[in-house]
Coordinates of C-alpha atoms in Angstrom, one line a residue:
Chain A
M46 CA -0.1 0.1 -0.2
T47 CA 1.3 3.5 -0.8
P48 CA 2.4 5.3 2.4
R49 CA 0.0 8.2 3.3
P50 CA 2.3 11.1 3.5
L51 CA 3.3 10.1 0.1
L52 CA -0.2 10.4 -1.1
Y53 CA -0.8 13.8 0.6
A54 CA 1.8 15.0 -0.9
C55 CA 0.4 13.8 -4.4
V56 CA -2.7 15.5 -3.6
G57 CA -0.7 18.7 -2.3
I58 CA 1.0 19.0 -5.6
L59 CA -2.0 18.5 -7.9
F60 CA -3.9 20.9 -6.0
V61 CA -0.9 23.4 -6.5
L62 CA -0.8 22.6 -10.3
V63 CA -4.5 23.3 -10.7
M64 CA -4.3 26.4 -9.0
G65 CA -1.1 27.4 -11.2
G66 CA -3.1 26.4 -14.2
V67 CA -5.7 28.4 -13.1
L68 CA -3.7 31.7 -12.2
M69 CA -0.4 31.6 -14.1
H70 CA 0.2 33.4 -17.4
P71 CA 1.9 32.0 -20.2
P72 CA 5.6 32.4 -19.7
S73 CA 7.4 34.4 -22.1
A74 CA 10.5 33.5 -23.9
D75 CA 13.9 35.1 -24.2
A76 CA 15.6 33.8 -27.6
I77 CA 18.9 34.9 -26.7
R78 CA 18.8 31.9 -23.9
A79 CA 17.7 29.3 -26.2
S80 CA 18.6 25.6 -25.9
E81 CA 20.4 26.0 -22.7
P82 CA 20.8 22.7 -20.8
P83 CA 19.7 22.3 -17.2
S84 CA 22.1 24.2 -14.8
L85 CA 22.1 25.8 -11.2
E86 CA 20.8 28.7 -13.0
V87 CA 18.1 27.3 -15.0
W88 CA 17.4 24.0 -13.2
L89 CA 15.5 22.4 -16.2
G90 CA 17.1 24.3 -18.8
T91 CA 15.7 26.2 -21.3
S92 CA 13.6 25.3 -24.3
P93 CA 14.8 25.9 -27.8
Y94 CA 12.5 29.0 -28.2
G95 CA 14.0 30.4 -25.0
H96 CA 11.6 29.5 -22.2
N97 CA 12.7 28.4 -19.1
M98 CA 11.7 24.9 -18.7
L99 CA 10.5 25.2 -15.0
P100 CA 7.6 27.8 -15.3
L101 CA 7.0 26.4 -18.9
L102 CA 6.1 23.0 -17.8
S103 CA 4.4 24.0 -14.5
Y104 CA 2.3 26.3 -16.7
A105 CA 1.3 23.5 -19.4
L106 CA 1.0 20.8 -16.6
G107 CA -1.4 22.9 -14.5
A108 CA -3.5 24.2 -17.1
T109 CA -3.9 20.6 -18.4
A110 CA -5.0 19.3 -14.9
A111 CA -7.4 22.3 -14.4
Q112 CA -8.9 21.6 -17.5
S113 CA -9.1 17.9 -17.2
L114 CA -10.6 18.4 -13.5
W115 CA -13.4 20.9 -14.6
A116 CA -14.1 18.6 -17.8
A117 CA -14.1 15.5 -15.5
V118 CA -16.6 17.5 -13.0
L119 CA -18.7 18.2 -15.7
T120 CA -18.9 14.8 -17.2
L121 CA -20.0 13.1 -13.8
G122 CA -22.6 15.5 -13.5
I123 CA -24.2 15.0 -17.3
S124 CA -23.5 11.4 -16.9
C125 CA -25.4 11.2 -13.6
A126 CA -28.4 13.2 -15.2
L127 CA -28.6 11.0 -17.9
G128 CA -27.7 7.8 -16.4
A129 CA -30.5 8.6 -14.1
V130 CA -33.2 9.3 -16.7
A131 CA -32.2 6.2 -18.6
A132 CA -32.5 3.9 -15.6
M133 CA -35.9 5.7 -14.4
T134 CA -37.3 5.3 -18.1
A135 CA -35.8 1.8 -18.8
G136 CA -37.4 0.4 -22.2
R137 CA -39.0 3.6 -22.9
W138 CA -38.2 6.2 -25.6
P139 CA -35.8 8.3 -23.2
D140 CA -33.8 5.5 -22.5
R141 CA -33.7 4.4 -26.4
V142 CA -32.7 8.0 -27.4
I143 CA -30.0 8.3 -24.6
S144 CA -28.8 4.7 -25.8
T145 CA -28.7 5.8 -29.6
V146 CA -26.9 9.1 -28.9
S147 CA -24.2 7.4 -26.7
R148 CA -23.6 4.8 -29.4
V149 CA -23.2 7.1 -31.8
L150 CA -20.6 9.0 -29.8
D151 CA -18.9 5.9 -28.5
S152 CA -18.1 5.1 -32.3
L153 CA -16.3 8.3 -32.7
G154 CA -14.6 8.4 -29.1
V155 CA -13.5 11.6 -27.4
L156 CA -10.3 12.4 -29.4
I157 CA -11.9 11.9 -32.7
L158 CA -14.9 14.5 -31.8
G159 CA -12.3 16.5 -30.0
I160 CA -10.1 17.1 -33.0
C161 CA -13.0 17.8 -35.2
I162 CA -14.3 20.6 -32.8
L163 CA -11.0 22.3 -32.9
A164 CA -10.4 21.7 -36.4
V165 CA -13.1 24.5 -36.6
I166 CA -12.7 26.5 -33.7
P167 CA -8.9 26.4 -32.8
S168 CA -9.1 29.2 -30.7
L169 CA -11.6 28.0 -28.1
D170 CA -10.3 28.8 -24.2
H171 CA -9.7 26.1 -21.9
W172 CA -13.3 25.9 -19.9
T173 CA -15.0 25.9 -23.2
L174 CA -13.2 23.3 -24.7
G175 CA -13.6 21.4 -21.3
A176 CA -17.5 21.7 -21.5
L177 CA -17.3 20.5 -25.2
L178 CA -15.5 17.7 -24.5
S179 CA -17.8 16.7 -21.5
L180 CA -20.6 16.8 -23.6
I181 CA -19.0 13.8 -25.7
A182 CA -17.2 12.0 -23.0
W183 CA -20.4 11.1 -21.0
P184 CA -21.7 7.6 -22.8
S185 CA -19.4 5.3 -21.1
M186 CA -19.7 6.6 -17.5
S187 CA -23.5 7.1 -18.1
T188 CA -23.9 3.5 -19.1
V189 CA -22.2 2.4 -16.0
I190 CA -24.6 4.4 -13.8
R191 CA -27.6 3.4 -15.8
T192 CA -26.5 -0.4 -14.8
E193 CA -25.9 0.6 -11.1
M194 CA -28.6 2.5 -10.9
L195 CA -31.1 -0.3 -12.2
S196 CA -29.8 -2.7 -9.5
V197 CA -30.6 -0.6 -6.9
L198 CA -33.9 0.2 -8.0
Q199 CA -34.4 -3.6 -7.8
T200 CA -33.5 -3.8 -4.6
D201 CA -36.2 -4.5 -1.5
Y202 CA -35.5 -0.9 0.1
A203 CA -36.0 1.0 -3.2
E204 CA -39.3 -1.0 -4.0
A205 CA -40.4 -0.3 -0.6
A206 CA -39.7 3.3 -0.7
R207 CA -41.8 3.6 -4.3
A208 CA -44.2 1.7 -2.6
I209 CA -45.1 4.4 0.1
G210 CA -44.9 7.0 -2.4
V211 CA -41.7 8.5 -2.4
G212 CA -41.1 10.7 -5.6
R213 CA -38.5 10.0 -8.2
F214 CA -36.1 12.7 -7.4
R215 CA -36.4 12.1 -3.6
L216 CA -35.6 8.5 -4.3
F217 CA -32.6 9.4 -6.6
R218 CA -30.9 11.7 -3.7
V219 CA -31.8 9.6 -0.5
H220 CA -31.6 6.1 -1.7
V221 CA -29.8 5.8 -5.1
L222 CA -27.1 8.1 -5.2
P223 CA -25.5 7.0 -1.7
A224 CA -25.7 3.7 -2.7
I225 CA -23.7 4.3 -6.1
W226 CA -21.5 7.1 -4.7
P227 CA -18.2 4.8 -4.0
R228 CA -18.4 3.7 -7.7
L229 CA -19.1 7.3 -8.9
Q230 CA -15.9 8.2 -7.3
F231 CA -13.7 5.5 -9.1
L232 CA -15.4 6.6 -12.4
F233 CA -14.7 10.3 -11.7
F234 CA -10.8 9.6 -11.3
G235 CA -11.0 7.2 -14.2
V236 CA -12.6 10.0 -16.2
F237 CA -10.0 12.8 -15.1
T238 CA -7.2 10.6 -15.9
G239 CA -8.4 9.9 -19.4
F240 CA -9.3 13.9 -19.8
I241 CA -5.3 14.1 -19.1
A242 CA -4.3 11.9 -21.5
V243 CA -6.8 12.7 -24.2
L244 CA -6.1 16.7 -23.9
A245 CA -2.4 15.9 -24.2
A246 CA -3.1 14.0 -27.3
I247 CA -5.3 16.3 -28.8
S248 CA -2.8 19.1 -28.7
F249 CA 0.1 16.9 -29.7
L250 CA -1.6 16.2 -32.9
G251 CA -1.6 20.0 -33.5
A252 CA -5.3 20.7 -33.0
G253 CA -6.3 23.7 -31.2
S254 CA -4.6 27.2 -30.4
A255 CA -0.8 27.1 -31.5
S256 CA -0.3 30.4 -29.4
E257 CA -0.8 28.8 -26.2
P258 CA 1.9 26.4 -24.9
T259 CA 0.3 23.0 -23.8
I260 CA 1.8 19.8 -22.6
G261 CA 1.1 17.7 -25.9
S262 CA 2.1 20.3 -28.1
L263 CA 5.8 20.8 -26.3
L264 CA 6.1 16.9 -26.4
Y265 CA 5.5 16.9 -29.9
D266 CA 7.8 19.9 -30.5
S267 CA 10.7 18.3 -28.5
L268 CA 10.8 15.4 -30.6
S269 CA 12.5 17.4 -33.4
Y270 CA 15.1 18.5 -30.9
L271 CA 16.1 14.9 -29.6
R272 CA 19.4 15.3 -30.8
T273 CA 20.0 18.8 -30.1
A274 CA 18.0 19.5 -27.0
P275 CA 17.3 15.9 -25.5
W276 CA 16.3 17.4 -22.1
F277 CA 13.6 19.2 -23.6
F278 CA 12.0 15.6 -24.5
V279 CA 12.9 14.3 -21.4
E280 CA 11.4 16.5 -19.3
C281 CA 8.0 17.1 -21.2
L282 CA 7.8 13.2 -21.4
T283 CA 8.6 12.9 -17.4
A284 CA 6.2 15.8 -16.8
L285 CA 3.3 14.2 -18.4
A286 CA 3.7 10.9 -17.1
L287 CA 4.1 12.2 -13.3
L288 CA 1.0 14.5 -14.0
L289 CA -0.9 10.9 -14.7
I290 CA 0.8 9.1 -12.0
L291 CA -0.3 11.7 -9.7
A292 CA -4.1 11.6 -10.9
V293 CA -4.0 8.0 -10.5
S294 CA -2.3 8.1 -7.0
T295 CA -5.1 10.4 -5.6
S296 CA -8.0 8.5 -5.8
P297 CA -7.0 5.9 -3.0
L298 CA -6.2 8.7 -0.8
L299 CA -9.5 10.6 -1.4
L300 CA -11.6 7.0 -1.5
G301 CA -10.2 6.0 1.5
P302 CA -8.8 2.4 1.9
D303 CA -12.1 0.7 3.1
R304 CA -13.8 1.9 0.1
R305 CA -11.2 1.0 -2.5
Chain B
M275 CA -33.3 -16.0 -42.2
L276 CA -29.6 -15.4 -42.8
L277 CA -30.3 -12.9 -45.5
R278 CA -32.9 -11.1 -43.3
R279 CA -30.2 -10.9 -40.6
F280 CA -27.6 -9.5 -42.7
T281 CA -30.1 -6.8 -44.3
S282 CA -31.1 -5.7 -40.9
G283 CA -27.4 -5.4 -39.6
V284 CA -26.7 -3.4 -42.6
A285 CA -29.7 -1.0 -42.2
R286 CA -28.7 -0.6 -38.7
V287 CA -25.2 0.4 -39.4
A288 CA -26.3 2.7 -42.1
F289 CA -28.4 4.3 -39.7
F290 CA -25.9 4.8 -37.1
L291 CA -23.4 6.0 -39.9
L292 CA -26.0 8.7 -41.2
L293 CA -26.5 9.6 -37.4
V294 CA -22.5 10.4 -37.1
D295 CA -22.6 12.2 -40.2
L296 CA -25.1 14.1 -39.3
L297 CA -23.1 15.0 -36.0
L298 CA -20.0 15.8 -38.2
F299 CA -22.0 17.7 -40.4
A300 CA -23.1 19.8 -37.7
I301 CA -19.6 20.6 -36.7
F302 CA -18.0 21.0 -39.8
D303 CA -20.7 23.1 -41.9
L304 CA -23.3 24.6 -39.5
L305 CA -20.8 26.0 -36.7
P306 CA -20.2 29.7 -37.4
D307 CA -16.7 29.5 -37.9
A308 CA -16.8 26.6 -40.4
A309 CA -17.0 28.6 -43.8
V310 CA -13.8 30.2 -42.7
R311 CA -11.9 27.3 -41.6
Q312 CA -13.0 25.5 -44.9
L313 CA -12.0 28.2 -47.4
G314 CA -9.5 30.0 -45.5
I315 CA -8.8 33.6 -47.1
M316 CA -11.3 33.2 -49.6
A317 CA -14.1 33.5 -47.1
I318 CA -13.3 37.1 -46.6
D319 CA -14.5 38.0 -50.2
H320 CA -18.3 37.0 -50.4
Q321 CA -18.4 36.6 -54.3
L322 CA -15.2 34.1 -54.1
L323 CA -16.6 32.5 -51.0
E324 CA -19.7 31.7 -53.1
A325 CA -18.0 30.9 -56.3
T326 CA -15.6 28.4 -54.5
R327 CA -18.2 26.7 -52.7
E328 CA -20.2 25.8 -55.9
R329 CA -17.3 24.7 -57.4
L330 CA -16.5 22.4 -54.3
G331 CA -19.7 21.6 -54.1
V332 CA -20.7 23.1 -50.7
D333 CA -22.9 25.8 -51.3
G334 CA -26.9 25.7 -51.2
P335 CA -29.1 25.2 -48.1
A336 CA -27.6 23.2 -45.3
Y337 CA -30.3 20.3 -45.9
E338 CA -29.4 20.0 -49.3
R339 CA -25.7 20.1 -49.1
F340 CA -26.3 17.1 -46.5
A341 CA -28.6 15.2 -49.0
T342 CA -26.3 15.7 -51.7
F343 CA -23.3 14.4 -50.1
W344 CA -25.2 11.1 -49.2
W345 CA -26.6 11.0 -52.8
H346 CA -22.8 11.0 -54.3
L347 CA -21.6 8.9 -51.5
M348 CA -24.1 6.1 -52.2
Q349 CA -22.9 6.6 -55.9
G350 CA -19.2 6.1 -54.6
N351 CA -18.4 9.6 -54.9
L352 CA -16.7 10.7 -51.8
G353 CA -16.3 14.5 -52.7
R354 CA -13.3 16.6 -53.2
S355 CA -10.6 17.9 -51.1
L356 CA -11.1 21.4 -49.8
Q357 CA -7.3 22.0 -50.0
G358 CA -6.2 20.9 -53.6
G359 CA -9.5 20.2 -55.0
Y360 CA -8.9 16.8 -56.0
P361 CA -11.0 13.6 -55.7
I362 CA -11.1 12.1 -52.1
S363 CA -11.3 8.6 -53.3
D364 CA -8.2 8.8 -55.3
V365 CA -6.0 10.0 -52.1
L366 CA -7.6 7.2 -50.2
V367 CA -6.4 4.3 -52.4
G368 CA -2.7 4.9 -52.0
H369 CA -3.0 5.5 -48.3
T370 CA -5.2 2.7 -47.5
T371 CA -2.5 0.0 -48.3
V372 CA -0.3 1.5 -45.7
T373 CA -2.7 1.5 -43.2
V374 CA -4.0 -2.3 -43.7
A375 CA -0.4 -3.5 -44.3
L376 CA 0.4 -2.0 -40.5
L377 CA -3.1 -3.5 -39.2
V378 CA -2.6 -6.9 -40.6
P379 CA 0.2 -7.8 -38.1
V380 CA -2.1 -6.1 -35.3
V381 CA -5.0 -8.1 -35.7
T382 CA -3.0 -11.1 -36.2
I383 CA -1.3 -10.5 -33.0
L384 CA -4.4 -9.9 -31.0
L385 CA -6.2 -12.8 -32.5
V386 CA -3.4 -15.0 -31.9
I387 CA -1.4 -14.2 -28.5
P388 CA -3.7 -12.6 -25.4
I389 CA -6.2 -15.0 -25.1
P390 CA -4.2 -18.4 -25.2
L391 CA -1.4 -16.3 -22.8
A392 CA -4.4 -15.6 -20.3
S393 CA -5.1 -19.1 -20.3
F394 CA -1.6 -20.1 -19.5
W395 CA -1.3 -17.2 -16.8
I396 CA -4.1 -18.5 -14.6
R397 CA -2.3 -22.1 -14.8
P398 CA -1.9 -22.6 -10.8
G399 CA 1.4 -23.5 -8.9
E400 CA 3.7 -24.8 -11.5
V401 CA 7.4 -23.2 -10.9
A402 CA 8.0 -22.6 -14.8
V403 CA 4.7 -20.8 -15.0
N404 CA 5.3 -18.6 -12.2
K405 CA 8.8 -17.5 -13.3
A406 CA 7.2 -16.7 -16.6
K407 CA 4.7 -14.6 -15.1
R408 CA 7.5 -12.6 -13.3
L409 CA 8.9 -12.1 -16.3
L410 CA 5.6 -10.9 -18.4
V411 CA 4.3 -8.7 -15.9
L412 CA 6.2 -5.8 -16.4
P413 CA 5.4 -5.5 -20.5
V414 CA 1.9 -6.4 -20.1
Y415 CA 1.2 -3.8 -17.7
L416 CA 3.3 -1.3 -19.7
G417 CA 0.4 -1.4 -22.4
L418 CA -1.9 0.5 -19.9
I419 CA 0.3 3.5 -20.5
P420 CA -1.9 5.9 -22.7
Q421 CA -1.3 4.7 -26.6
F422 CA 0.3 8.0 -27.8
L423 CA 2.8 8.0 -25.0
V424 CA 3.8 4.5 -26.0
A425 CA 4.2 5.7 -29.8
V426 CA 6.1 8.9 -28.5
I427 CA 8.7 6.6 -26.2
L428 CA 9.2 3.8 -29.0
F429 CA 9.7 6.5 -31.9
A430 CA 12.1 8.3 -29.3
I431 CA 14.0 4.9 -28.9
W432 CA 13.8 4.5 -32.8
S433 CA 15.0 8.1 -33.7
G434 CA 17.4 8.7 -31.1
L435 CA 19.1 5.5 -30.7
L436 CA 18.5 2.9 -33.3
A437 CA 17.9 5.0 -36.3
D438 CA 21.7 5.8 -36.6
Y439 CA 23.2 2.6 -35.5
L440 CA 21.2 0.7 -38.1
S441 CA 21.1 3.3 -41.3
G442 CA 22.0 1.5 -44.3
T443 CA 21.3 -2.1 -42.8
S444 CA 18.2 -4.3 -44.0
L445 CA 17.2 -4.2 -40.4
A446 CA 16.2 -0.6 -40.4
A447 CA 13.0 -0.8 -42.2
T448 CA 12.0 -3.9 -40.0
T449 CA 12.8 -2.5 -36.9
R450 CA 10.6 0.5 -37.3
W451 CA 7.9 -1.5 -38.7
T452 CA 8.1 -3.7 -35.7
L453 CA 8.3 -0.8 -33.4
A454 CA 5.1 0.7 -34.8
V455 CA 3.3 -2.5 -34.6
L456 CA 4.4 -2.6 -31.1
S457 CA 2.9 0.9 -30.6
V458 CA -0.5 0.2 -32.0
V459 CA -0.8 -3.2 -30.4
S460 CA 0.1 -2.4 -27.0
M461 CA -3.1 -1.1 -25.4
P462 CA -5.4 -3.4 -27.2
F463 CA -3.0 -5.9 -26.1
T464 CA -3.3 -5.6 -22.4
L465 CA -6.9 -4.8 -22.5
L466 CA -7.8 -8.1 -24.2
F467 CA -5.2 -9.7 -21.9
L468 CA -6.5 -8.5 -18.5
A469 CA -10.1 -9.1 -19.8
A470 CA -9.4 -12.5 -20.6
V471 CA -7.6 -13.4 -17.6
E472 CA -10.5 -12.4 -15.7
T473 CA -13.1 -14.3 -18.0
F474 CA -11.0 -17.3 -17.3
Q475 CA -10.7 -16.6 -13.3
S476 CA -14.3 -16.5 -13.1
A477 CA -14.7 -19.5 -15.3
N478 CA -12.6 -21.6 -12.9
R479 CA -14.5 -20.3 -10.0
Q480 CA -17.6 -21.9 -11.4
R481 CA -16.0 -25.1 -11.5
F482 CA -16.8 -25.6 -15.3
T483 CA -13.2 -27.2 -15.8
T484 CA -14.1 -30.1 -13.2
T485 CA -17.4 -30.7 -14.8
Y486 CA -15.8 -31.3 -18.1
R487 CA -13.2 -33.4 -16.7
M488 CA -15.8 -35.4 -15.3
L489 CA -17.8 -35.9 -18.2
G490 CA -14.1 -37.4 -19.6
M491 CA -12.7 -34.7 -21.4
S492 CA -8.8 -34.3 -21.9
R493 CA -6.7 -31.6 -20.2
F494 CA -6.2 -30.4 -23.9
Q495 CA -10.0 -30.5 -24.8
V496 CA -10.9 -28.8 -21.5
R497 CA -8.5 -26.2 -22.2
C498 CA -9.7 -25.7 -25.9
R499 CA -13.4 -25.3 -24.5
L500 CA -12.2 -22.7 -22.1
M501 CA -10.6 -20.7 -24.9
R502 CA -13.6 -21.2 -26.7
N503 CA -15.8 -19.9 -24.1
G504 CA -13.3 -17.1 -23.4
W505 CA -13.5 -16.0 -27.1
L506 CA -17.3 -15.6 -26.6
A507 CA -17.2 -13.5 -23.2
L508 CA -14.8 -11.5 -24.9
R509 CA -16.8 -10.3 -28.1
P510 CA -18.1 -7.2 -26.6
L511 CA -15.0 -5.7 -26.3
A512 CA -14.5 -5.9 -30.1
A513 CA -15.6 -2.3 -31.0
R514 CA -13.5 -0.5 -28.3
L515 CA -10.8 -2.4 -29.1
T516 CA -11.2 -1.6 -32.8
L517 CA -11.4 2.4 -31.8
T518 CA -8.1 1.8 -29.9
C519 CA -6.4 0.4 -32.6
A520 CA -7.7 3.0 -35.0
T521 CA -6.5 5.7 -32.9
G522 CA -3.3 4.2 -32.0
I523 CA -2.8 4.1 -35.8
I524 CA -3.2 7.8 -36.1
F525 CA -0.2 8.5 -33.7
T526 CA 1.8 5.7 -34.8
E527 CA 1.6 6.7 -38.6
L528 CA 2.1 10.6 -37.9
L529 CA 5.3 9.8 -35.8
F530 CA 6.9 6.8 -37.6
G531 CA 6.2 8.7 -41.1
F532 CA 4.0 5.8 -42.8
N533 CA 2.0 7.5 -45.0
G534 CA -1.4 6.0 -44.2
L535 CA -4.9 6.7 -43.5
G536 CA -4.1 8.2 -39.8
R537 CA -1.3 10.6 -40.8
L538 CA -3.8 11.7 -44.0
L539 CA -6.0 12.5 -41.2
V540 CA -3.5 14.7 -39.0
N541 CA -2.7 16.2 -42.3
A542 CA -6.2 17.1 -43.2
L543 CA -6.4 18.7 -39.5
R544 CA -3.6 20.8 -40.1
A545 CA -4.8 21.9 -43.6
S546 CA -8.3 22.6 -42.2
D547 CA -9.3 20.1 -45.2
L548 CA -12.5 19.3 -43.2
N549 CA -14.3 17.2 -46.8
L550 CA -11.3 14.9 -46.2
M551 CA -11.6 15.0 -42.4
R552 CA -15.2 14.1 -42.6
V553 CA -14.7 10.9 -45.2
L554 CA -11.7 9.7 -42.9
I555 CA -13.9 9.6 -39.8
L556 CA -16.8 8.3 -41.3
I557 CA -14.7 5.4 -42.5
M558 CA -13.2 4.9 -39.2
S559 CA -17.0 5.3 -37.7
L560 CA -18.2 2.4 -40.0
V561 CA -15.3 0.0 -39.2
V562 CA -16.3 0.4 -35.7
L563 CA -19.9 0.3 -36.3
T564 CA -19.6 -2.8 -38.2
T565 CA -17.7 -4.5 -35.2
S566 CA -19.8 -3.4 -32.9
E567 CA -22.9 -4.8 -34.6
F568 CA -20.8 -8.0 -35.4
E569 CA -20.5 -8.5 -31.3
R570 CA -24.2 -7.2 -31.0
R571 CA -25.5 -10.2 -33.1
H572 CA -23.2 -12.9 -31.0
T573 CA -23.9 -11.6 -27.3

């Protein structure tokens, strides 16, 4: 089991990164200092464009983490709402419509649809892009929620609640939501990590605004400088890997050992 | 009966493909910036914009454009690229061969290795099996790394370490191709393998094997039966694995320099060639929907 202090450190770093992504501005470049290797003065060296790598990576990682967190929260909300509607109306037309839309979105995937949106509107800001991606990413989570909710709705206590006239909303809030909450938390961290990977992959392919540095675009650029500035590639790759590990590692802490 | 099932399957795939295209049409044609993205600087001059839209067949009201696209599609006409104006079907022919050549070994590996490996993995007790498990555990779990990162790492190994060392030898092309196949296959392989292990373990818990043995089946026959059951249970994963392979192909072709459909999609994205993007994504969606229909039929 991972030691608790380490997990707290993971959450702390993730929190600082997210806040940095929200509050920081993209660092400026100093062309005279381009491609400087790591030293005591510039700890992580400089990029071939002259950025100091430490603030550059902090900004890019923070922006990706904040955007992913925002998209994951929205996806959780949309999935809960649509999953609840689908479960409550199982077999009827709302359920069928949700299932049809879900199949259409599933056949394309978040990455491809994200690329399509950014191909048309490349200058989307982080928050709008996160919101649009959450409109695409709900199907897999919503299907799981529907299944979980259907099994809860078939339990004796849910039947009894319905028999004494408890309304749908109250039934969902008081009985269903607490029963599926641990599962939702797992799904949330899965989606959060997934969004980090998808956002990095989208910018890696060159979709979106070229003016702002993102971890994906930095990683793609770094491949051109593998020989002249290898630290640029190693640092970008390590930073993204660390962010993914951080996102995966925080879930056991927040969920607690008894709920894993 | 078979014909009826086939026809209804085709109709269902066509219906979902139509919905997918409706979504793509809404994104590529109806969003406010779409005209500018499609035609770039020409969009500034209204008359030039109209003339260019007419030439490329993207003029007229939205419903007419959508219907015309499908009418042409049914006649085998995929339209023209917005950058260059050449017929899309001509471009696809050359690029499809490269992608298929990359996909054949990927599909073969997925069909042949993960399920027998999972069946071997769950064999309890034997010392050789346990040693092999310890050796294999790391490569198998590395497949859980996001696919584009695997492609990046393998490309860095190729470009930074192997390309110079092997340049000029016959091994260079083979190594590059092997690394490309590895980068596409890594994640689907791990997903399929882990699902197969889970399936076999739950089959073992249900004492199928004991019943089969009591019925007089040999150890080999039991293993074959378990593998068949494993395949049947894993069919629902087919569509997801197809999509994973398709996205893997995009990154691999881009990085390793294969001029296939994945690279064509990225080039179309960078050149804002929305017509070409639409056709390529429809092709990808058709493959995923067909696989998903196949799995639906059998589960």
